[in-house]
C-alpha atoms as a printed R data frame, in Angstrom:
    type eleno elety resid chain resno       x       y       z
1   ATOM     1    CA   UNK     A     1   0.000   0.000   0.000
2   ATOM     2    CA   UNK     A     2   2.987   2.221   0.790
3   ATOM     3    CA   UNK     A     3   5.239   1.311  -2.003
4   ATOM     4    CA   UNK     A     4   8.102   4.181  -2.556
5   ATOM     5    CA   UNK     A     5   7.289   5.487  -5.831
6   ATOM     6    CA   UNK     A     6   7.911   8.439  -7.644
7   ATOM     7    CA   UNK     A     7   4.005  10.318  -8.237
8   ATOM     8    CA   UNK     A     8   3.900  10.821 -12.540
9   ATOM     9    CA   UNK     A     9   2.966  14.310 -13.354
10  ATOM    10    CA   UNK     A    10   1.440  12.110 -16.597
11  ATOM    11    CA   UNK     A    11   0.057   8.820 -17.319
12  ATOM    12    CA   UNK     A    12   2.656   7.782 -19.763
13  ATOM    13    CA   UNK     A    13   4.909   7.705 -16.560
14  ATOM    14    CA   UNK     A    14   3.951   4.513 -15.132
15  ATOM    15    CA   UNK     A    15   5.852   1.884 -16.708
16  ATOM    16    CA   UNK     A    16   5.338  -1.367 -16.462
17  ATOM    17    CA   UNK     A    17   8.474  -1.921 -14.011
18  ATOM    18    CA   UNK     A    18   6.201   1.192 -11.776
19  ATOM    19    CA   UNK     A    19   2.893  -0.755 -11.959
20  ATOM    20    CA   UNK     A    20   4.134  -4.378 -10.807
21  ATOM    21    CA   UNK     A    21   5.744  -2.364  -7.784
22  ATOM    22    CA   UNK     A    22   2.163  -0.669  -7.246
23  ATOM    23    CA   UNK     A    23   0.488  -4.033  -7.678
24  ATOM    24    CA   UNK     A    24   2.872  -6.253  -5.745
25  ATOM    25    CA   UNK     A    25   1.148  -5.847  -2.061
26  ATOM    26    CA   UNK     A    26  -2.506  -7.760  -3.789
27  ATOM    27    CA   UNK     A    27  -1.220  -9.329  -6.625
28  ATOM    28    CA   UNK     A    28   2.572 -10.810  -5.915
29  ATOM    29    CA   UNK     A    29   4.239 -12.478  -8.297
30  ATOM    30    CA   UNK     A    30   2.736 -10.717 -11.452
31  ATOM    31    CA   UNK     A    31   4.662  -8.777 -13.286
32  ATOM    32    CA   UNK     A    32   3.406  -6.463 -15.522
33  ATOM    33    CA   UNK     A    33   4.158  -6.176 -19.172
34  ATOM    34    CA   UNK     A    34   2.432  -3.405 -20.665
35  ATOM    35    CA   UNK     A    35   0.158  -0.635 -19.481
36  ATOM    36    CA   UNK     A    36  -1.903   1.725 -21.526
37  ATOM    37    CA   UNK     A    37  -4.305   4.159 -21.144
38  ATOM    38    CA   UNK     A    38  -7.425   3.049 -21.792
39  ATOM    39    CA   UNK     A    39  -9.371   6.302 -20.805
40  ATOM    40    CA   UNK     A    40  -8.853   9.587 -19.656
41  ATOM    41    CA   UNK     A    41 -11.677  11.409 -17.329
42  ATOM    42    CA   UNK     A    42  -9.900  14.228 -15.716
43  ATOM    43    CA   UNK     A    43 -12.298  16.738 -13.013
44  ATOM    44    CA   UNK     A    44 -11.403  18.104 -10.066
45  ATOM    45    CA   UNK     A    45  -8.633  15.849  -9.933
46  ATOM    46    CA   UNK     A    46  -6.359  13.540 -12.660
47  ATOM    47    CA   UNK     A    47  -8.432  10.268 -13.555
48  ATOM    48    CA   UNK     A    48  -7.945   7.775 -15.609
49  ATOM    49    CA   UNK     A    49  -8.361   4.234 -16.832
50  ATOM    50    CA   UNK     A    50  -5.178   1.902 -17.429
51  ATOM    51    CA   UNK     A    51  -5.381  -1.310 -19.375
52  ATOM    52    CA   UNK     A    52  -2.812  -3.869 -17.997
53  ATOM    53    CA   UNK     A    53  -1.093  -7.132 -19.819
54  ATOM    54    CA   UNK     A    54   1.189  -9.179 -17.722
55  ATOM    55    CA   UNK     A    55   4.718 -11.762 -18.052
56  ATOM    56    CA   UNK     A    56   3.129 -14.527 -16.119
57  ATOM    57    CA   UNK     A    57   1.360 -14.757 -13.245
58  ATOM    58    CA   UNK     A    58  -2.058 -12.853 -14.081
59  ATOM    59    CA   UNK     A    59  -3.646  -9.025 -12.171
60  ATOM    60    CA   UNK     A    60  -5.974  -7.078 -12.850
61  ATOM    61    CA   UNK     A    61  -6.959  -6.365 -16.658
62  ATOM    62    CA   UNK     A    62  -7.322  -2.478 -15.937
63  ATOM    63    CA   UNK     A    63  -6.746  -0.826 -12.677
64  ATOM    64    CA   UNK     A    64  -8.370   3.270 -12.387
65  ATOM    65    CA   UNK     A    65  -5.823   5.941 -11.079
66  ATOM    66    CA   UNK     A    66  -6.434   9.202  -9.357
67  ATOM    67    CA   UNK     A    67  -4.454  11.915  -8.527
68  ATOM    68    CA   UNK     A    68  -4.150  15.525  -7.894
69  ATOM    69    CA   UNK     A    69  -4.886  18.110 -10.498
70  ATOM    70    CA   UNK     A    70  -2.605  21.114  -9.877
71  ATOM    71    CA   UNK     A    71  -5.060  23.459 -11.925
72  ATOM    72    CA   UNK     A    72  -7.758  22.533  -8.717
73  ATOM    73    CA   UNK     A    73  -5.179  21.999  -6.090
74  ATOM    74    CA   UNK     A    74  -6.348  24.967  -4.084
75  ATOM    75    CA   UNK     A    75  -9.948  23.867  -4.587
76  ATOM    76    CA   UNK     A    76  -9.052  20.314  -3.283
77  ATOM    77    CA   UNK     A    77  -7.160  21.639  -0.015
78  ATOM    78    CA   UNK     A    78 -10.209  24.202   0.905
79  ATOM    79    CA   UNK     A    79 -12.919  21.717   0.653
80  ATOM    80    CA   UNK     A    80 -11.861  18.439   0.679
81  ATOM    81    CA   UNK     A    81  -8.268  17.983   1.772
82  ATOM    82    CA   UNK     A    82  -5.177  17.054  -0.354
83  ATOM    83    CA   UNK     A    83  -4.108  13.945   1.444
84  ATOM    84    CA   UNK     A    84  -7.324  12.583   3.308
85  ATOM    85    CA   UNK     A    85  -8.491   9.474   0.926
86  ATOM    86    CA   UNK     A    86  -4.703   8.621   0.575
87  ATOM    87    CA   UNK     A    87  -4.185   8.529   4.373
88  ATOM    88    CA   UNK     A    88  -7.352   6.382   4.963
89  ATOM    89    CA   UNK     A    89  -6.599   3.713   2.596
90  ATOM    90    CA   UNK     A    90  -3.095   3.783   3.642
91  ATOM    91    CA   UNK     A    91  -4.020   3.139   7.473
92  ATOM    92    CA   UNK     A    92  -5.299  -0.012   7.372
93  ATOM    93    CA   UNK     A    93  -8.476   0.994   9.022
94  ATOM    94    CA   UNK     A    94 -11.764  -1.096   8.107
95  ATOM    95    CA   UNK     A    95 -13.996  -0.114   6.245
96  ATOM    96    CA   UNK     A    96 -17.307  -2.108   6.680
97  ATOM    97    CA   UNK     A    97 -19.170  -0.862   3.667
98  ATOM    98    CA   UNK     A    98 -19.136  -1.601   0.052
99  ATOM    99    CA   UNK     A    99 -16.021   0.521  -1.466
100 ATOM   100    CA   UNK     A   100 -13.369   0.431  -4.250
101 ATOM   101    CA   UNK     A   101 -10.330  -1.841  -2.998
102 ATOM   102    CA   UNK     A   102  -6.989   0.363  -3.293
103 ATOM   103    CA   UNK     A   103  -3.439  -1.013  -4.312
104 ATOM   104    CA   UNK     A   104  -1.750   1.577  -3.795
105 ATOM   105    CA   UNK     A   105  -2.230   4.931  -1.967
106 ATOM   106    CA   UNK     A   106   1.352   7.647  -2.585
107 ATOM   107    CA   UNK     A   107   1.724  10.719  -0.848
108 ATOM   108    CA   UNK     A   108   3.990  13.368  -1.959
109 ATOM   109    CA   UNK     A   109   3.392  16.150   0.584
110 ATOM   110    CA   UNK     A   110   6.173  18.283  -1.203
111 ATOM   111    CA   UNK     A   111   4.840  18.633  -4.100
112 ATOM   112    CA   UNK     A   112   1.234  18.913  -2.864
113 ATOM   113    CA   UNK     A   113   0.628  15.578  -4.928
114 ATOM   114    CA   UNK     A   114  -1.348  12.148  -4.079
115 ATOM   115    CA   UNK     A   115  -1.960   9.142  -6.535
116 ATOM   116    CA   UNK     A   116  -4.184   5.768  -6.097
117 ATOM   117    CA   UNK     A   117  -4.357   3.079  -7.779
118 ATOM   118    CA   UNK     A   118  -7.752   1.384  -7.122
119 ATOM   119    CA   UNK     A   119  -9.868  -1.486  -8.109
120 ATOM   120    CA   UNK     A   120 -11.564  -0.551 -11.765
121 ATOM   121    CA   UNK     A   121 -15.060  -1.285 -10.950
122 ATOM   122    CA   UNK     A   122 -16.196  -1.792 -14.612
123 ATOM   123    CA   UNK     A   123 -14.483  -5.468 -13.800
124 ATOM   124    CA   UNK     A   124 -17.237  -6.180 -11.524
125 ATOM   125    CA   UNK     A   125 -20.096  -5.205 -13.360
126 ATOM   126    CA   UNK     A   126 -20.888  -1.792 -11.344
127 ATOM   127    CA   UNK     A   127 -22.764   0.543 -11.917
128 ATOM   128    CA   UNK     A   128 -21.842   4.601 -11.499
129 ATOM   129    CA   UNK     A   129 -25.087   6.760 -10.477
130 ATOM   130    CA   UNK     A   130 -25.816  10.092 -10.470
131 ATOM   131    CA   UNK     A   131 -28.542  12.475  -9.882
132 ATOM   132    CA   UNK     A   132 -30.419  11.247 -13.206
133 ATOM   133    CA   UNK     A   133 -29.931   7.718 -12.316
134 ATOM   134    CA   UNK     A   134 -31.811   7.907  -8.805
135 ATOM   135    CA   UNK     A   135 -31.794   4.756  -6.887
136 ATOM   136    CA   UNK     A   136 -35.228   3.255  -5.432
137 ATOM   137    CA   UNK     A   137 -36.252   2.241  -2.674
138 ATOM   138    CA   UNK     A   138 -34.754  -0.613  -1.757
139 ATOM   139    CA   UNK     A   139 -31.336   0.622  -3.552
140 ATOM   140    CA   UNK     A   140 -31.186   3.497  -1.071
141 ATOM   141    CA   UNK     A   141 -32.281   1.163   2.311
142 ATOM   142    CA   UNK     A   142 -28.817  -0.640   1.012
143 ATOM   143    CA   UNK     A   143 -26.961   2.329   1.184
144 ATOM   144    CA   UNK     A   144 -28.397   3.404   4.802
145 ATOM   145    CA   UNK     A   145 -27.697   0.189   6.210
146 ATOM   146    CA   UNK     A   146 -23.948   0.623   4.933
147 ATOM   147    CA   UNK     A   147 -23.352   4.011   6.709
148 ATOM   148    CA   UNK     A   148 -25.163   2.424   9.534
149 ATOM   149    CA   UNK     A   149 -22.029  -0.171  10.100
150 ATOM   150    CA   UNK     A   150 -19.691   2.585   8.513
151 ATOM   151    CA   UNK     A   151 -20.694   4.771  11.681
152 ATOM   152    CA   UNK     A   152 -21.838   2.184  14.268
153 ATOM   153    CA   UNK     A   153 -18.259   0.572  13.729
154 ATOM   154    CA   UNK     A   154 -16.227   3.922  14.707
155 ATOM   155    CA   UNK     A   155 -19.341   5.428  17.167
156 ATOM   156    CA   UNK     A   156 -18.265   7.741  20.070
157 ATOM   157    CA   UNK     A   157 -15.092   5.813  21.924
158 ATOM   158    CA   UNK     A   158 -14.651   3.411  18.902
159 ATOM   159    CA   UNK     A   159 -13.181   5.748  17.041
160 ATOM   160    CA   UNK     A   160 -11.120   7.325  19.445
161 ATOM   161    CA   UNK     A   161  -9.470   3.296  20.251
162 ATOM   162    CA   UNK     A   162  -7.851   3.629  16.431
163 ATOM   163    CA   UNK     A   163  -5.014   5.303  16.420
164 ATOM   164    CA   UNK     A   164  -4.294   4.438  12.931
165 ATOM   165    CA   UNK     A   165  -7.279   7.439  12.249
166 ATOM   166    CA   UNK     A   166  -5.826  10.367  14.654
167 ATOM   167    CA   UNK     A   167  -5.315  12.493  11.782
168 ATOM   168    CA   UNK     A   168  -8.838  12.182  10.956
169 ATOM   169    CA   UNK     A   169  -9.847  16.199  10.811
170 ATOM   170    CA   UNK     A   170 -13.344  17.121  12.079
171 ATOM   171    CA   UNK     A   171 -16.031  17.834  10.142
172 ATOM   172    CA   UNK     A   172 -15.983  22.193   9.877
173 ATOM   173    CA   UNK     A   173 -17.387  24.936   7.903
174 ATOM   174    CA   UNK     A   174 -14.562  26.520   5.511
175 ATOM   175    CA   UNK     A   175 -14.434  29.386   3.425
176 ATOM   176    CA   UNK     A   176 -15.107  30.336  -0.118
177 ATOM   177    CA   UNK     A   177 -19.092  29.526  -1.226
178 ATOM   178    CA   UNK     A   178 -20.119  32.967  -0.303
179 ATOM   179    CA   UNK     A   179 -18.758  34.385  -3.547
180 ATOM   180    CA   UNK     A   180 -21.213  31.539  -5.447
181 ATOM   181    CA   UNK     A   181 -23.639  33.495  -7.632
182 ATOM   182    CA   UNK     A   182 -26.960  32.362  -5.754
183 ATOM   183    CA   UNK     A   183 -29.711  33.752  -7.896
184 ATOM   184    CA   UNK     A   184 -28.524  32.300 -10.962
185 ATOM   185    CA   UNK     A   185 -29.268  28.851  -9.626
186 ATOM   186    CA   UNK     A   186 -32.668  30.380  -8.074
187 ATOM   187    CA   UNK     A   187 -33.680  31.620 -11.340
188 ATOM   188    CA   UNK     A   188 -33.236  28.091 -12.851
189 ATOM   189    CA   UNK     A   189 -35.315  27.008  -9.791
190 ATOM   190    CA   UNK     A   190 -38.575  28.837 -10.143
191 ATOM   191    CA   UNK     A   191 -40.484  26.020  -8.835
192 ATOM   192    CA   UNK     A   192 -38.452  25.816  -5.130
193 ATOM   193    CA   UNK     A   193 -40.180  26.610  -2.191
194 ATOM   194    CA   UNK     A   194 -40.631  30.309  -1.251
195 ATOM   195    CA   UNK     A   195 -38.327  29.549   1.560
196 ATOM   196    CA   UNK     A   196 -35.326  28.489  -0.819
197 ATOM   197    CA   UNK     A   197 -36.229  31.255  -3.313
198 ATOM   198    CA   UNK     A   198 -35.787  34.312  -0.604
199 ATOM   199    CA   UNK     A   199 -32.703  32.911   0.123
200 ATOM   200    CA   UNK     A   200 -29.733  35.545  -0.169
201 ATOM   201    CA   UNK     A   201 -26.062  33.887   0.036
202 ATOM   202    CA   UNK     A   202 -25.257  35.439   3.131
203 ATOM   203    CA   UNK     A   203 -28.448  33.861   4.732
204 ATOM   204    CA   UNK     A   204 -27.723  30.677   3.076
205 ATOM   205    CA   UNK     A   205 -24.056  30.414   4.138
206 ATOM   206    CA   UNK     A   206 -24.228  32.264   7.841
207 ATOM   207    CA   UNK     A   207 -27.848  31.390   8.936
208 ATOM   208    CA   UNK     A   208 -28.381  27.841   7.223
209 ATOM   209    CA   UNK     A   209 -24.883  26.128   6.200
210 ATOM   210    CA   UNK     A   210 -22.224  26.908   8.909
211 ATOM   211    CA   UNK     A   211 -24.904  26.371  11.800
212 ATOM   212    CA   UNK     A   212 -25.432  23.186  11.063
213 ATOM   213    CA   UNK     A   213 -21.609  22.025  10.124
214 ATOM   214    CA   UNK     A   214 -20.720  23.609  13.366
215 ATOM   215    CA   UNK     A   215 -23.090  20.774  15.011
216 ATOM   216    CA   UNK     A   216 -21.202  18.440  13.398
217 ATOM   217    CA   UNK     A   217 -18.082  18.453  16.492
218 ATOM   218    CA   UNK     A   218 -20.897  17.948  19.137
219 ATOM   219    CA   UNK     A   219 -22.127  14.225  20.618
220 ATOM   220    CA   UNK     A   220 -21.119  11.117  19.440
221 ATOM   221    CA   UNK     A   221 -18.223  11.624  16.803
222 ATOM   222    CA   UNK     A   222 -17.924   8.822  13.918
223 ATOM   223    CA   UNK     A   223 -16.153   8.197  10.828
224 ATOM   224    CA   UNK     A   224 -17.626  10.024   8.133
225 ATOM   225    CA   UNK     A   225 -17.623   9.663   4.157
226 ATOM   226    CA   UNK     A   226 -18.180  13.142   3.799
227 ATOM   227    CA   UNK     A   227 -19.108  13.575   0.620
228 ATOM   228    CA   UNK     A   228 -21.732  10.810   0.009
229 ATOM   229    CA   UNK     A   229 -24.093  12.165  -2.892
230 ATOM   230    CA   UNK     A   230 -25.358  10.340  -5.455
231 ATOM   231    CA   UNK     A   231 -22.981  11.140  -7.942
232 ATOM   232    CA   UNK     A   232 -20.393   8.746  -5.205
233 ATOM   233    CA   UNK     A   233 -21.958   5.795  -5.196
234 ATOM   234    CA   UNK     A   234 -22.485   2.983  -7.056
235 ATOM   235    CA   UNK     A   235 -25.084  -0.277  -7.805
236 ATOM   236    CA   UNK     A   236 -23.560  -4.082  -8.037
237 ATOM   237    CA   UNK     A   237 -25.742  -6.848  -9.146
238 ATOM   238    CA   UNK     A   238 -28.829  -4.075  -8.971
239 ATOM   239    CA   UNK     A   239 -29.311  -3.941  -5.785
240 ATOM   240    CA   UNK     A   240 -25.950  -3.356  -3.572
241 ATOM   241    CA   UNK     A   241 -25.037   0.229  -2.999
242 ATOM   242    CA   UNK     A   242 -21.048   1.104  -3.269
243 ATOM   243    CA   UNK     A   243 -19.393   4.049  -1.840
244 ATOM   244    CA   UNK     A   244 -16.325   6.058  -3.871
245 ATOM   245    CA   UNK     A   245 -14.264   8.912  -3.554
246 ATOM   246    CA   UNK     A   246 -13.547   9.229  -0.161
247 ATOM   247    CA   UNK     A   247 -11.374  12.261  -0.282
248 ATOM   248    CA   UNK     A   248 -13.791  14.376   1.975
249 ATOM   249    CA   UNK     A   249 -13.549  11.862   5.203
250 ATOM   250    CA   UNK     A   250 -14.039  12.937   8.377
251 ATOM   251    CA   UNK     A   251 -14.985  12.730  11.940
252 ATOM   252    CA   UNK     A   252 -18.531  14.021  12.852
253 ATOM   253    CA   UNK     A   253 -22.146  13.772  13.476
254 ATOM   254    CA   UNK     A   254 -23.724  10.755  11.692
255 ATOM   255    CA   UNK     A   255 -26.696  12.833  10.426
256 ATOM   256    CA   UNK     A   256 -24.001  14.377   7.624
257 ATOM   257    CA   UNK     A   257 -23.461  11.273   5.780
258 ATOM   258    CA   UNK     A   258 -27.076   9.837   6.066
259 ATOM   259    CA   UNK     A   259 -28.753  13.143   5.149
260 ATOM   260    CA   UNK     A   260 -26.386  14.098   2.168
261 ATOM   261    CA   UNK     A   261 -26.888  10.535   0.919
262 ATOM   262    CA   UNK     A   262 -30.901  10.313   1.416
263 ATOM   263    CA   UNK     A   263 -32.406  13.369   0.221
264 ATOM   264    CA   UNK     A   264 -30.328  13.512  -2.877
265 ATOM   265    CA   UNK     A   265 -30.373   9.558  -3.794
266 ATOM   266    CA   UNK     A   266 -34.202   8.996  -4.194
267 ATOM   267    CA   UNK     A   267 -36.919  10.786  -6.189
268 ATOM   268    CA   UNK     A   268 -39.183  13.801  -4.102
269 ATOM   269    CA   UNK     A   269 -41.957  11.350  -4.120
270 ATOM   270    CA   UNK     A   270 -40.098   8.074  -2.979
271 ATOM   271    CA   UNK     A   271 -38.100  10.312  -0.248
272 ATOM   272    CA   UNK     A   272 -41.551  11.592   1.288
273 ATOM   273    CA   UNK     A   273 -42.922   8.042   1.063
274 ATOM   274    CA   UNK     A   274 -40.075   5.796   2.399
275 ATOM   275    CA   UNK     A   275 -38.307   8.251   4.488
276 ATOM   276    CA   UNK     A   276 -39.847   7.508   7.975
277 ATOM   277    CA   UNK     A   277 -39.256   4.019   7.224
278 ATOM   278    CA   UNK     A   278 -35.491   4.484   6.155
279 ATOM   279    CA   UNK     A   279 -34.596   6.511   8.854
280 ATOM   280    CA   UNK     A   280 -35.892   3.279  11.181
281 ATOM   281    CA   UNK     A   281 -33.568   1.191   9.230
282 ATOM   282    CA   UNK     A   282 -30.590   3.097   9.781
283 ATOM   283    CA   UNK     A   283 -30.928   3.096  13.548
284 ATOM   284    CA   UNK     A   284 -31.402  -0.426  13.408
285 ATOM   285    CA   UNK     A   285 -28.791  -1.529  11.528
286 ATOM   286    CA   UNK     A   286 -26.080   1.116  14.008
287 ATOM   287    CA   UNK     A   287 -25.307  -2.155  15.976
288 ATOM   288    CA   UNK     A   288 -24.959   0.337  19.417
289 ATOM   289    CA   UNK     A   289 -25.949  -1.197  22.749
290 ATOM   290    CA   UNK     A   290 -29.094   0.488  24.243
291 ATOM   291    CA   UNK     A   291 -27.392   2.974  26.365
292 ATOM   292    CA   UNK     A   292 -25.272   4.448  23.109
293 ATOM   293    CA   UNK     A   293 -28.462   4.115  20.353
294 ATOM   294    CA   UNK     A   294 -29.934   7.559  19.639
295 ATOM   295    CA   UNK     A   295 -33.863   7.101  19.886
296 ATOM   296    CA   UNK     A   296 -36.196   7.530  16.752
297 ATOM   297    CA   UNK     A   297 -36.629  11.337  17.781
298 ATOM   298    CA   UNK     A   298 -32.722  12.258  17.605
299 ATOM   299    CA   UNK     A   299 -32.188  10.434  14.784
300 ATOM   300    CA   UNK     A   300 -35.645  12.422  13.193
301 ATOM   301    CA   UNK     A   301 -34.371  15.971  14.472
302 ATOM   302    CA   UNK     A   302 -30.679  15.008  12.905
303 ATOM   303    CA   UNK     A   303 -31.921  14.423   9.437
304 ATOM   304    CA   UNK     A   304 -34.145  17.357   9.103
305 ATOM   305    CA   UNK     A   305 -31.450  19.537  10.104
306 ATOM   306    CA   UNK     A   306 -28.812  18.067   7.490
307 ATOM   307    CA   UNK     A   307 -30.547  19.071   4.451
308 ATOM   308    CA   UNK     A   308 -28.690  22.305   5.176
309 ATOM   309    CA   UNK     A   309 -25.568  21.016   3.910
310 ATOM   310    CA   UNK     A   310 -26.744  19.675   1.020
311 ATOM   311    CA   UNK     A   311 -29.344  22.473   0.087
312 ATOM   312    CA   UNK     A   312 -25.921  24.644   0.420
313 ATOM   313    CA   UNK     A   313 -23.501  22.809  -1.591
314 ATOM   314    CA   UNK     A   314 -26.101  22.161  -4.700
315 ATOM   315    CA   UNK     A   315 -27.500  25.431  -4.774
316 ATOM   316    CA   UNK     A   316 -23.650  26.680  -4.804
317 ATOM   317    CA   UNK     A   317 -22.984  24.365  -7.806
318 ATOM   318    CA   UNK     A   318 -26.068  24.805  -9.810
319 ATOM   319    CA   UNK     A   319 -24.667  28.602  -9.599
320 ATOM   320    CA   UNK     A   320 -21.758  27.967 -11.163
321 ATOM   321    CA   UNK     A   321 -23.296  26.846 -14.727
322 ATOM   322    CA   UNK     A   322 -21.052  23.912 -16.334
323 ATOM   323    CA   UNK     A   323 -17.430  25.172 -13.540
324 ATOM   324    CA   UNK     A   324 -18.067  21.923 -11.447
325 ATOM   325    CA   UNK     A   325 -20.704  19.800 -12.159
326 ATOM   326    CA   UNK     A   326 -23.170  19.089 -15.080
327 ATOM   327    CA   UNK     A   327 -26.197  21.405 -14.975
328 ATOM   328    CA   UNK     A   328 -28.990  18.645 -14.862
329 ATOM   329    CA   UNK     A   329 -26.981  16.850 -12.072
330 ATOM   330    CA   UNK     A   330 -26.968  20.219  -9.954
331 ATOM   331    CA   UNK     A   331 -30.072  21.481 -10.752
332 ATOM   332    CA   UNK     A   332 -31.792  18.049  -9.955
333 ATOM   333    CA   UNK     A   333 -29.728  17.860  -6.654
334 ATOM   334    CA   UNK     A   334 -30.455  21.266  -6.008
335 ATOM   335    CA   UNK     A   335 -34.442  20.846  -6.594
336 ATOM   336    CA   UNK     A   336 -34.257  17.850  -4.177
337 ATOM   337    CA   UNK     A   337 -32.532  19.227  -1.142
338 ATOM   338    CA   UNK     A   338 -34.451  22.345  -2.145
339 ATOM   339    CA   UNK     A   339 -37.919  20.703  -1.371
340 ATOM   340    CA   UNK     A   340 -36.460  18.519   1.643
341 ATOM   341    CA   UNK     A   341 -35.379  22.081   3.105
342 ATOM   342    CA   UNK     A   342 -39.549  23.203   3.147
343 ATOM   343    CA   UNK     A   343 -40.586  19.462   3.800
344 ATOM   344    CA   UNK     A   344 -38.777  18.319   6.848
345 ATOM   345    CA   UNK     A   345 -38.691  22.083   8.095
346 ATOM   346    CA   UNK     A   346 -34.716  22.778   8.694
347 ATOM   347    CA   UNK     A   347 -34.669  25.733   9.456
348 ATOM   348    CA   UNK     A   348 -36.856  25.056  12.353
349 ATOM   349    CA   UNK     A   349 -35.045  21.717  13.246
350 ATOM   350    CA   UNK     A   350 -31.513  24.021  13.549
351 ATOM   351    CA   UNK     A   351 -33.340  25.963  15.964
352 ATOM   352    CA   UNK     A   352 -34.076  22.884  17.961
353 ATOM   353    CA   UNK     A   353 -30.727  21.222  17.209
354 ATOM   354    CA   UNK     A   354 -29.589  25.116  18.834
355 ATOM   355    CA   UNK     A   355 -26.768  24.469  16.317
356 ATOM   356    CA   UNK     A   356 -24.211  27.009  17.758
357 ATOM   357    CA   UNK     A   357 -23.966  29.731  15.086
């Protein structure tokens, strides 16, 4: 996992003699004989797809890569964290959820520079969602009961007991969405809620966003994805949800993770339908002894407060035209966590959370 390895500042960099060292800790004995890029998809980092042939002993057919984009680098650091996916995969810790296996995880902290080489999930028939691709039902109970062991597995003094995860940051607000163009993504939004379509950025980001991210360092602390939209997960065999790109990972409140993924991951009509019923799923699937397990009202009061994060960050993208994200993923995220906002009342729900402002 830790091989010493020179980072590539391109593709055509990793040799073959590079890639058997890479491969070596999950596939010894093969030895690689040819690699070639089988597809670039470059975003907010470098991404790409790398079609292997081998001397021998057999590995994977293709392997994906990922690594820091120095045109986003700044980006990455203020919202995410350079080194954060890196230094979970290299730490050993488990990970009892459905997620990408990594070969190799390289830090270059010099250079401001990371690269992975990960499972290529095509191999096992997966299947990448996004906001147009919403998952049912049953799909989405999947995915609860995953971040249910996910958090139940580091709750409260769990976490603390693995030292491998110390530099695990907390979950806080940071700087830089108040500049985000708000009524460009209202005006693609006529049909929002009144309550979303008064919104002014400074109300959104002081009065909505950071109160409830603040929350996030109070009561039982967990390992979080962070960053587990839609657009991060995928399906196997149909029904299995997978989690990806976990550069955001944290330690916080549960209600992050389980809010960000719900309300964005189902329909309006299947969330307002199946949501009571998901929520009980996800508290019984934690695993916690009695005297730890947060009752059906804390978890209720959690989730209606977390639409504030995503309302935030979708509204913020849809904003920003075609910069970060495809306009019918942002605007159908946006519209989601828009109507959750008016639905599940957040604004009332920080007020009872008293999320510290």
């Amino acid at each position: 996992m830790t091989a010493d390895l020179p980072i590539p500042t391109d593709w055509a960099q990793l040799t073959p003699a590079w890639m058997t060292t890479a491969l070596a800790g999950h596939f010894p004995g093969a030895r690689v004989a040819a690699v070639t890029v089988a597809l670039r998809d470059d975003g907010t980092n470098r991404r790409a797809r790398l079609a292997l042939t081998y001397d021998g002993a057999p590995g994977p057919r293709s392997v994906f890569v990922k690594a820091a984009d120095p045109a986003h680098r700044e980006l990455i650091k203020l919202t995410s964290g350079m080194f954060h996916e890196p230094n979970l995969f290299r730490s050993g810790a488990a990970l009892p959820i459905e997620h990408p296996a990594v070969y190799t995880a390289l830090i270059d902290p010099e250079r401001e520079d990371f690269l992975l080489v990960m499972e290529d999930l095509t191999e096992r028939g997966a299947d990448p969602r996004d906001a147009t691709r919403p998952l049912t039902v049953d799909q989405a109970a999947d995915g609860v009961r995953a971040l249910a062991r996910l958090h139940g597995h580091y709750w409260g003094a769990r976490l603390d007991a693995h030292p491998e995860l110390s530099w695990l940051e907390p979950f806080v607000p940071w700087n830089g969405m108040e500049i985000a163009p708000l009524q460009a993504a209202l005006d693609r939004l006529p049909d929002a809620p009144p309550a979303v379509l008064d919104l002014t950025i400074g109300r959104l980001i002081d009065d909505i966003w950071k109160p409830y991210i603040a929350s996030l360092t109070t009561g039982p602390q967990t390992l979080l994805h962070g960053d587990a939209h839609i657009g991060n997960t995928y399906l196997l065999d149909g029904a299995r949800v997978g989690f990806l790109d976990w550069q955001v990972a944290r330690r916080g409140s549960w209600s992050l993770d389980l809010g960000y993924f719900l309300q964005g991951a189902l329909t309006i009509a299947d969330r307002r339908a199946a949501e009571a019923g998901l929520l009980a799923e996800y508290r019984a699937a934690l695993g916690l002894p009695a005297a730890e397990l947060p009752s059906a009202s804390e978890i209720e009061a959690g989730y209606r407060a977390s639409v504030a994060h995503g309302l935030t960050l979708w509204l913020c993208t849809a904003s920003a035209g075609e910069l970060w994200q495809r306009p019918d993923i942002a605007l159908a995220l946006a519209e989601r966590y828009a109507t959750a906002y008016a639905d599940l009342d957040t604004a009332g729900a920080l007020r009872e959370l008293g999320a510290p402002r």
